[in-house]
Short mmCIF file of C-alpha atoms and ligand atoms in Angstrom, two decimals:
data_model
loop_
_atom_site.label_atom_id
_atom_site.label_comp_id
_atom_site.label_asym_id
_atom_site.label_seq_id
_atom_site.Cartn_x
_atom_site.Cartn_y
_atom_site.Cartn_z
CA MET A 17 147.76 120.22 103.96
CA ASN A 18 149.07 123.65 104.97
CA THR A 19 152.18 123.82 106.92
CA VAL A 20 153.81 126.82 108.88
CA ALA A 21 157.57 126.96 108.97
CA THR A 22 160.17 129.53 109.23
CA GLU A 23 163.68 129.55 107.59
CA SER A 24 165.73 131.49 110.04
CA ARG A 25 165.69 131.76 113.79
CA PRO A 26 167.66 133.79 116.46
CA ASP A 27 170.35 132.30 118.61
CA GLY A 28 169.23 130.27 121.51
CA TYR A 29 165.92 129.15 120.11
CA VAL A 30 165.19 125.72 118.31
CA ILE A 31 162.36 127.46 116.33
CA THR A 32 161.53 131.13 115.71
CA PRO A 33 159.73 132.49 118.92
CA PRO A 34 156.17 133.36 118.24
CA ALA A 35 155.17 136.93 117.91
CA GLN A 36 153.98 138.77 121.01
CA ALA A 37 150.19 139.36 120.69
CA THR A 38 149.20 143.02 120.96
CA LEU A 39 146.44 145.50 121.06
CA SER A 40 146.67 148.88 119.66
CA ILE A 41 146.06 152.10 121.57
CA ALA A 42 143.95 154.95 120.19
CA ASP A 43 145.87 157.90 119.10
CA SER A 44 149.24 156.38 119.87
CA ALA A 45 151.70 154.36 118.05
CA GLU A 46 152.57 152.35 121.05
CA LEU A 47 151.20 148.85 121.56
CA PHE A 48 149.70 146.85 124.49
CA PRO A 49 151.41 143.50 124.91
CA VAL A 50 148.80 140.86 125.82
CA HIS A 51 149.67 137.98 128.18
CA ARG A 52 146.19 136.06 128.67
CA VAL A 53 142.66 136.55 127.45
CA TYR A 54 139.97 135.80 130.02
CA CYS A 55 136.27 135.73 128.96
CA VAL A 56 133.37 135.93 131.34
CA GLY A 57 130.14 133.70 130.58
CA ARG A 58 126.57 134.95 131.00
CA ASN A 59 127.31 138.38 132.38
CA TYR A 60 124.15 139.97 131.32
CA ALA A 61 120.79 138.55 132.66
CA ALA A 62 119.01 138.73 129.42
CA HIS A 63 121.65 136.91 127.54
CA ALA A 64 121.65 134.16 130.23
CA VAL A 65 117.95 133.66 129.68
CA GLU A 66 118.36 133.55 125.83
CA MET A 67 120.88 130.65 126.32
CA GLY A 68 118.55 128.67 128.50
CA HIS A 69 119.92 129.70 132.04
CA ASP A 70 118.70 131.16 135.26
CA PRO A 71 119.54 134.94 135.34
CA ASP A 72 119.92 134.96 139.16
CA LYS A 73 123.33 136.14 140.36
CA GLU A 74 125.30 132.82 140.33
CA PRO A 75 129.21 133.02 140.72
CA PRO A 76 130.61 134.13 137.30
CA PHE A 77 132.47 131.54 135.25
CA PHE A 78 135.50 131.98 132.90
CA PHE A 79 136.92 130.51 129.93
CA GLN A 80 139.92 131.62 127.98
CA LYS A 81 140.76 132.45 124.37
CA ASN A 82 144.43 132.45 123.15
CA PRO A 83 146.17 135.87 123.01
CA ASP A 84 146.94 135.39 119.24
CA ASN A 85 143.12 134.94 118.65
CA LEU A 86 142.95 138.73 119.20
CA VAL A 87 142.89 140.82 115.93
CA PRO A 88 143.93 144.21 116.78
CA ASP A 89 142.13 146.90 114.69
CA ALA A 90 140.17 144.30 112.82
CA THR A 91 138.53 145.26 109.67
CA SER A 92 137.44 141.82 108.65
CA PHE A 93 136.38 138.52 110.02
CA PRO A 94 137.19 135.39 108.09
CA TYR A 95 134.38 132.84 108.36
CA PRO A 96 136.21 130.06 110.25
CA LYS A 97 136.46 126.44 109.10
CA ALA A 98 134.62 123.60 110.90
CA SER A 99 131.27 125.51 111.65
CA LYS A 100 128.20 126.39 110.04
CA ASP A 101 126.87 128.62 112.85
CA VAL A 102 129.14 131.28 113.84
CA HIS A 103 127.69 133.81 116.44
CA HIS A 104 128.69 137.55 117.29
CA GLU A 105 129.02 138.57 120.87
CA VAL A 106 129.79 142.19 121.38
CA GLU A 107 131.77 142.70 124.66
CA LEU A 108 133.59 145.40 126.54
CA LEU A 109 137.26 144.45 126.89
CA VAL A 110 139.31 145.33 129.88
CA ALA A 111 143.18 145.50 129.69
CA LEU A 112 145.25 145.32 132.91
CA LYS A 113 148.51 147.07 133.56
CA SER A 114 148.91 145.41 136.98
CA GLY A 115 147.79 142.22 138.67
CA GLY A 116 148.38 140.01 141.69
CA ASP A 117 146.53 137.49 143.78
CA ASP A 118 143.40 138.11 145.78
CA ILE A 119 142.92 141.60 144.83
CA ALA A 120 140.23 143.31 146.79
CA VAL A 121 137.20 144.81 144.87
CA GLU A 122 138.07 148.27 146.07
CA ASP A 123 141.63 148.06 144.65
CA ALA A 124 140.62 146.10 141.46
CA LEU A 125 140.05 149.22 139.11
CA ASP A 126 143.70 150.45 139.94
CA CYS A 127 144.79 147.33 137.80
CA VAL A 128 143.13 148.65 134.66
CA TYR A 129 145.10 150.22 131.97
CA GLY A 130 142.19 150.96 129.66
CA TYR A 131 139.10 149.60 127.60
CA GLY A 132 138.13 148.54 124.23
CA VAL A 133 135.41 147.15 122.03
CA SER A 134 135.75 143.53 121.12
CA LEU A 135 133.94 140.63 119.74
CA ASP A 136 133.83 137.08 121.15
CA MET A 137 133.03 135.35 118.06
CA THR A 138 131.79 131.88 118.72
CA ARG A 139 131.36 128.61 116.63
CA ARG A 140 127.97 128.13 118.43
CA ASP A 141 127.34 124.61 116.87
CA LEU A 142 130.68 123.25 118.15
CA GLN A 143 130.18 125.13 121.58
CA GLY A 144 126.83 123.53 121.88
CA GLU A 145 128.13 120.01 121.24
CA MET A 146 130.71 120.36 123.83
CA LYS A 147 128.25 121.82 126.45
CA LYS A 148 125.96 118.73 125.75
CA LEU A 149 128.94 116.42 126.36
CA GLY A 150 130.38 118.29 129.30
CA ARG A 151 133.59 118.88 127.51
CA PRO A 152 135.70 122.18 127.19
CA TRP A 153 134.72 124.97 125.03
CA GLU A 154 137.96 125.76 123.33
CA ILE A 155 136.84 124.53 119.89
CA GLY A 156 133.86 126.79 120.11
CA LYS A 157 135.58 129.85 121.44
CA ALA A 158 139.40 129.84 121.03
CA PHE A 159 139.85 129.71 117.23
CA GLU A 160 141.89 131.79 114.91
CA MET A 161 140.85 135.38 114.51
CA SER A 162 138.03 134.64 116.98
CA ALA A 163 138.53 137.94 118.90
CA PRO A 164 138.53 141.02 116.80
CA ALA A 165 139.28 144.10 118.97
CA GLY A 166 139.49 147.74 118.50
CA PRO A 167 142.05 150.16 119.96
CA LEU A 168 142.21 150.62 123.64
CA TYR A 169 141.29 153.90 125.38
CA PRO A 170 143.46 154.54 128.54
CA VAL A 171 141.57 155.03 131.80
CA SER A 172 143.32 158.41 131.84
CA LYS A 173 141.45 159.45 128.88
CA ILE A 174 137.83 157.82 129.32
CA GLY A 175 137.70 156.83 133.00
CA HIS A 176 135.94 153.56 133.92
CA PRO A 177 132.79 153.05 131.79
CA THR A 178 130.10 151.73 134.02
CA ASP A 179 126.93 152.53 132.02
CA GLY A 180 125.98 153.37 128.54
CA ASP A 181 124.91 151.51 125.37
CA ILE A 182 126.52 148.29 124.18
CA TRP A 183 125.26 147.13 120.79
CA LEU A 184 125.98 145.31 117.66
CA LYS A 185 124.24 145.93 114.26
CA ILE A 186 124.39 143.72 111.05
CA ASN A 187 124.04 145.44 107.93
CA GLU A 188 122.63 148.48 109.89
CA GLU A 189 120.16 146.43 111.78
CA THR A 190 120.29 146.15 115.66
CA ARG A 191 120.88 142.66 116.72
CA GLN A 192 122.39 143.10 120.11
CA SER A 193 121.50 145.76 122.43
CA GLY A 194 122.16 146.40 126.21
CA ASP A 195 123.60 148.77 128.69
CA LEU A 196 127.02 148.23 130.56
CA ASN A 197 124.96 148.83 133.79
CA GLN A 198 123.26 145.53 133.21
CA MET A 199 126.47 143.58 133.70
CA ILE A 200 125.81 141.10 136.50
CA TRP A 201 129.44 141.14 137.60
CA LYS A 202 131.03 144.56 137.38
CA THR A 203 134.53 145.16 136.17
CA ALA A 204 136.00 145.37 139.67
CA GLU A 205 134.31 142.31 140.90
CA MET A 206 135.45 140.20 137.90
CA ILE A 207 138.95 141.31 138.40
CA SER A 208 138.75 140.46 142.12
CA ILE A 209 137.15 137.08 141.54
CA LEU A 210 139.66 136.14 138.65
CA SER A 211 142.43 136.94 141.07
CA THR A 212 141.39 134.30 143.41
CA LEU A 213 141.61 131.75 140.73
CA PHE A 214 144.69 133.00 138.79
CA THR A 215 147.58 135.31 139.29
CA LEU A 216 146.66 138.23 137.29
CA GLN A 217 149.41 139.73 135.30
CA PRO A 218 150.09 143.01 133.41
CA GLY A 219 148.99 142.33 129.91
CA ASP A 220 145.99 140.29 130.78
CA VAL A 221 142.69 141.19 129.24
CA ILE A 222 139.08 140.29 130.22
CA MET A 223 136.17 140.16 127.79
CA THR A 224 133.27 140.97 130.04
CA GLY A 225 130.37 139.18 128.53
CA THR A 226 127.80 139.96 126.01
CA PRO A 227 124.26 141.39 126.11
CA ALA A 228 121.12 139.66 124.71
CA GLY A 229 120.61 139.11 120.97
CA VAL A 230 123.37 136.90 119.87
CA GLY A 231 123.06 135.24 116.47
CA PRO A 232 124.70 133.95 113.49
CA VAL A 233 126.66 135.93 110.89
CA GLN A 234 127.10 135.28 107.22
CA ARG A 235 129.78 135.92 104.60
CA GLY A 236 129.30 139.49 103.31
CA ASP A 237 127.71 140.82 106.55
CA ARG A 238 128.97 144.14 107.84
CA MET A 239 129.24 144.14 111.67
CA HIS A 240 129.21 147.41 113.71
CA ALA A 241 129.92 147.01 117.29
CA HIS A 242 129.56 150.06 119.68
CA VAL A 243 130.32 150.60 123.27
CA ALA A 244 129.32 154.15 124.58
CA GLY A 245 132.24 156.04 125.89
CA VAL A 246 134.64 153.45 124.45
CA GLY A 247 134.29 153.23 120.67
CA ASP A 248 133.25 151.48 117.51
CA LEU A 249 134.39 148.62 115.59
CA HIS A 250 133.40 148.04 112.01
CA LEU A 251 134.14 144.78 110.12
CA THR A 252 132.88 142.59 107.26
CA VAL A 253 132.47 138.83 107.29
CA ASP A 254 134.69 137.35 104.67
MN1 MN B 328 131.13 135.99 125.24
#
């Protein structure tokens, strides 16, 4: 058994406070502090079809990862325990600098600080069992190191990406391929809808769904994720 303990703590706390989860910012030493991680399911029609669902525009659905599942500037992905079928999902990540309730679609992009490339790594076998049983997805989605992410690019530098390639290669071979313009729910719509369900906060991030072509990774694989106008993420599966 492994235990985690700390030997000293600041005054006023019974244990040492957990570290603030962060993302890095391109060409900057400053950090983006993360509050929550919202994820959107089935946001590209072709991926909805490959997962056995109707691609028609249904209301989006959401799940969450834990802020400390994010791995800023990840260069490796440790193959997680408890699974034999871990899948890659390349996603555009949206980072919010402001939030609120019931945000209008036309105001929603004003909340965005910037964008990054991320991976929604998924223990597909565990997620599949939970789906079958009608149970929550956390054990499939919200595990340690399950959200590798590249640096954020501020809106002031790249604007709001709405089209362009999003793809993932493994060992130089294309596995996932799509275009940001294939997102069923656009960034502004996702922010607006999420804000009817939750009070969005500065520091919230949204992983916006994955294009078709998800599949398993193996130890030793080299993953290369790309979002046009946003950047690249290179990592190995350890
Ligand atoms: Mn996903």
